[in-house]
């Protein structure tokens, strides 16, 4: 199938899926109000086969050190799939299935599948990485850019993490955990019972971002948007907390955004 834009609908909710632009969600409208920052690099993109910054673009697999392009010097950031065209495998009125085959510069063969499912009050994203050949370390997650303001109302963030990853001057975790600190943030937090973050636009909308995963990066240093990024490990996690994808065990994660009008 082609990689043309896809529109999903459920009730008065509408999502635009852009397979040709990194498999991202280009827009999410509820009652005609756009929740995601618009623009070619925004919306919500999948982070795979790693999330956030990878120190100096290097990761180790056993005795072998691999180097990724430094797309955020001096680091590599957010994986390779957001810069690629995905294939549309299946589409229904309220669901789309996309696939992406890992290729150069990633050194291992594998396939990523993303399922985007819309209901009247929620968007659920599920992603998996599988291989039929070599095992390899990987991460996956999502990077949504939620509009800071909806119809004149500024968003408030609410969440209760167990810890915050101490951030070094290079924006990477130092390996130390601290008590959560007040924002603004470009930081990774641990939520052992699963990601649970609430965004509230007073008198407009409440949106809960949840996931079974234990890691979330929160970025709110921009005037236009805030980011709440569930992921399967911390930044630089291929080096510090690798998850292995094997022919018998794919890596899979899910996040749901559920909204309520206020």
C-alpha positions as a printed Julia matrix, in Angstrom:
262×3 Matrix{Float64}:
   0.0     0.0    0.0
   1.04    3.64  -0.44
   2.43    5.92   2.22
  -0.11    8.69   1.57
  -1.62   10.53   4.59
  -4.38    8.69   6.44
  -7.33   10.2    8.33
  -8.85    8.19  11.17
 -12.2     9.15  12.71
 -14.22    8.11  15.77
 -17.07   10.27  17.0
 -15.83   13.87  16.83
 -12.18   12.79  17.16
  -9.96   12.82  14.08
  -6.3    11.77  13.72
  -4.01   12.35  10.76
  -1.33    9.68  10.24
   1.69   10.44   8.06
   3.43    7.2    6.99
   5.69    9.1    4.58
   6.92   11.45   7.31
   8.4     9.11   9.89
   5.19    7.25  10.7
   4.12   10.18  12.84
   0.72   11.39  13.98
   0.45   14.7   12.15
  -2.6    15.9   14.03
  -5.21   14.96  16.62
  -8.4    16.99  16.69
 -11.1    16.65  19.34
 -14.29   18.55  18.56
 -12.33   20.47  15.95
  -9.59   21.56  18.4
  -6.04   20.54  17.42
  -4.1    19.02  20.34
  -0.71   18.58  18.64
   1.77   21.21  17.52
   1.69   21.48  13.75
   4.73   21.28  11.48
   6.82   18.78   9.56
   8.97   17.87  12.6
   6.21   17.96  15.21
   2.95   16.09  15.78
   3.94   12.82  17.48
   6.73   10.68  16.1
   7.91    7.18  17.05
  11.36    6.9   18.62
  13.0     3.66  17.5
  15.41    1.79  17.63
  16.5     4.12  20.45
  14.96    6.98  22.45
  16.38   10.38  23.28
  20.09   11.09  23.15
  22.73    8.4   22.61
  26.08    9.54  23.97
  28.36   10.54  21.08
  26.26    8.35  18.79
  27.9     5.18  20.11
  26.5     2.02  21.59
  28.11   -1.29  22.47
  26.76   -4.72  21.63
  29.07   -7.23  23.26
  32.58   -6.4   22.11
  31.42   -4.39  19.1
  30.97   -0.6   19.21
  28.54    0.84  16.66
  28.38    4.49  15.65
  25.25    6.33  14.59
  25.14    9.69  12.73
  25.35   12.69  15.07
  22.02   14.3   14.22
  22.1    16.35  17.45
  25.86   16.95  17.92
  27.65   15.72  19.89
  24.98   13.02  20.22
  22.61   10.94  18.11
  18.96   11.45  19.02
  15.52    9.79  18.73
  16.41    6.83  16.5
  16.27    6.5   12.72
  12.61    5.76  11.96
  11.33    9.34  12.32
  13.41   10.31   9.26
  12.1     7.46   7.11
   9.02    6.58   5.08
   6.89    3.85   6.63
   4.63    1.47   4.72
   0.89    1.31   5.28
   0.01   -2.31   5.95
  -3.69   -1.95   6.77
  -6.26    0.81   7.26
  -9.77    0.9    8.75
 -11.89    3.91   9.56
 -10.46    4.12  13.09
  -7.19    2.18  12.87
  -3.99    2.13  10.82
  -1.1    -0.35  10.86
   2.3     0.85   9.63
   5.6    -0.99   9.18
   9.21    0.11   8.83
  12.18   -2.13   8.03
  15.32   -1.16   9.93
  18.16   -0.34   7.55
  21.37    1.73   7.31
  22.7     3.33   9.4
  21.22    0.84  11.9
  23.47   -2.24  11.75
  20.86   -4.96  12.35
  17.9    -6.2   10.28
  14.5    -5.94  11.9
  10.95   -4.79  11.41
   9.01   -2.17  13.36
   5.22   -2.32  13.42
   3.08    0.53  14.75
  -0.68    0.3   15.33
  -2.63    3.57  15.69
  -6.14    3.05  17.07
  -8.66    5.85  17.64
 -11.85    5.81  19.71
 -14.21    8.63  20.67
 -12.18    9.45  23.77
  -8.72    7.92  23.3
  -5.8     7.29  20.98
  -3.78    4.12  21.58
  -0.36    3.59  20.01
   1.32    0.18  20.04
   4.76   -0.47  18.62
   6.9    -3.59  18.33
  10.39   -4.38  17.07
  11.09   -7.91  15.88
  13.94   -9.72  14.2
  14.34  -13.06  12.47
  18.14  -12.9   12.41
  20.64  -11.31  14.81
  19.62  -10.29  18.3
  20.27   -6.63  19.13
  19.64   -4.01  21.83
  16.82   -1.55  21.16
  14.44    0.96  22.68
  11.16    2.38  21.56
   8.87    5.19  22.59
   6.85    8.18  21.37
   7.55   11.89  21.24
   4.29   13.88  21.16
   4.31   17.68  20.96
   1.12   18.79  22.73
   0.06   22.38  22.19
   0.81   24.39  25.32
  -2.33   26.49  24.8
  -5.8    25.37  23.72
  -8.33   28.1   22.96
  -6.44   30.49  25.23
  -6.02   28.05  28.14
  -2.45   27.16  29.23
  -1.71   23.54  30.04
  -0.84   22.29  33.54
   1.15   19.07  34.0
   0.51   16.67  36.87
   2.46   13.49  37.64
   4.04   11.75  40.63
   7.33   10.08  39.65
   9.32    7.97  42.08
  12.57    9.59  40.97
  14.23   11.88  38.47
  17.31   10.89  36.53
  20.05   13.37  37.39
  20.93   15.23  34.2
  24.5    16.14  33.32
  25.66   19.21  31.43
  25.47   17.08  28.26
  21.7    16.53  28.86
  22.3    12.81  29.51
  21.56   10.95  32.75
  24.59   10.7   35.04
  23.44    7.38  36.5
  22.32    9.0   39.76
  18.68    9.24  40.8
  17.33   12.26  42.67
  14.05   13.37  44.18
  11.87   14.96  41.48
  12.6    18.66  41.05
  10.31   21.44  39.82
  10.39   22.36  36.13
  11.04   23.53  33.55
  12.2    20.1   32.44
  14.11   18.29  29.75
  14.37   15.3   32.02
  13.7    11.6   32.45
  11.57   10.32  35.32
  10.96    6.86  36.74
   7.41    5.63  37.34
   7.7     1.97  38.41
   3.93    1.41  38.4
   3.67    2.7   34.82
   3.66    6.09  33.18
   0.71    8.24  34.27
   0.83   11.94  33.39
  -2.15   14.3   33.23
  -2.27   17.4   31.03
  -5.06   19.82  31.9
  -6.17   22.83  29.88
  -8.52   24.48  32.41
 -12.18   24.55  31.38
 -11.2    22.94  28.07
  -9.77   19.42  28.21
  -8.0    16.89  30.44
  -5.74   14.34  28.74
  -4.05   11.41  30.5
  -0.94    9.81  29.0
  -0.49    6.28  30.33
   1.75    3.32  29.56
   2.89    0.12  31.26
   6.46    1.32  30.71
   8.38    2.81  33.65
  10.15    5.7   31.94
   8.93    9.06  30.74
  10.78   12.11  29.46
   9.05   15.44  30.05
  10.12   18.46  27.99
   8.42   21.8   28.59
  11.12   24.34  27.76
   9.31   25.59  24.63
   6.67   28.29  24.52
   4.59   26.5   21.89
   4.39   22.93  23.19
   5.04   20.4   25.94
   6.23   16.82  25.39
   5.37   13.75  27.47
   7.36   10.8   26.1
   6.73    7.25  27.39
   9.63    4.96  26.5
  11.13    1.57  27.32
  14.25    2.97  28.97
  16.1     6.18  29.83
  18.11    8.3   27.38
  21.35    6.56  26.37
  19.59    3.37  27.43
  21.26    1.23  24.73
  24.41    1.69  26.8
  23.01    1.77  30.33
  19.85   -0.37  30.32
  19.67   -2.32  27.04
  16.58   -4.35  26.13
  17.43   -7.22  23.82
  15.32   -8.01  20.75
  15.69  -11.68  19.82
  14.05  -13.94  17.21
  11.95  -15.4   20.03
  11.23  -12.19  21.95
  10.26   -8.92  20.24
  10.22   -5.61  22.1
   6.74   -4.12  22.41
   5.19   -1.12  24.15
   1.85    0.7   24.23
   0.71    4.16  25.25
  -2.82    5.53  25.51
  -3.93    9.16  25.51
  -7.43    9.44  27.0
  -9.26   12.75  27.11
 -12.21   14.24  28.93
 -13.88   17.55  28.14
 -14.09   19.94  31.08
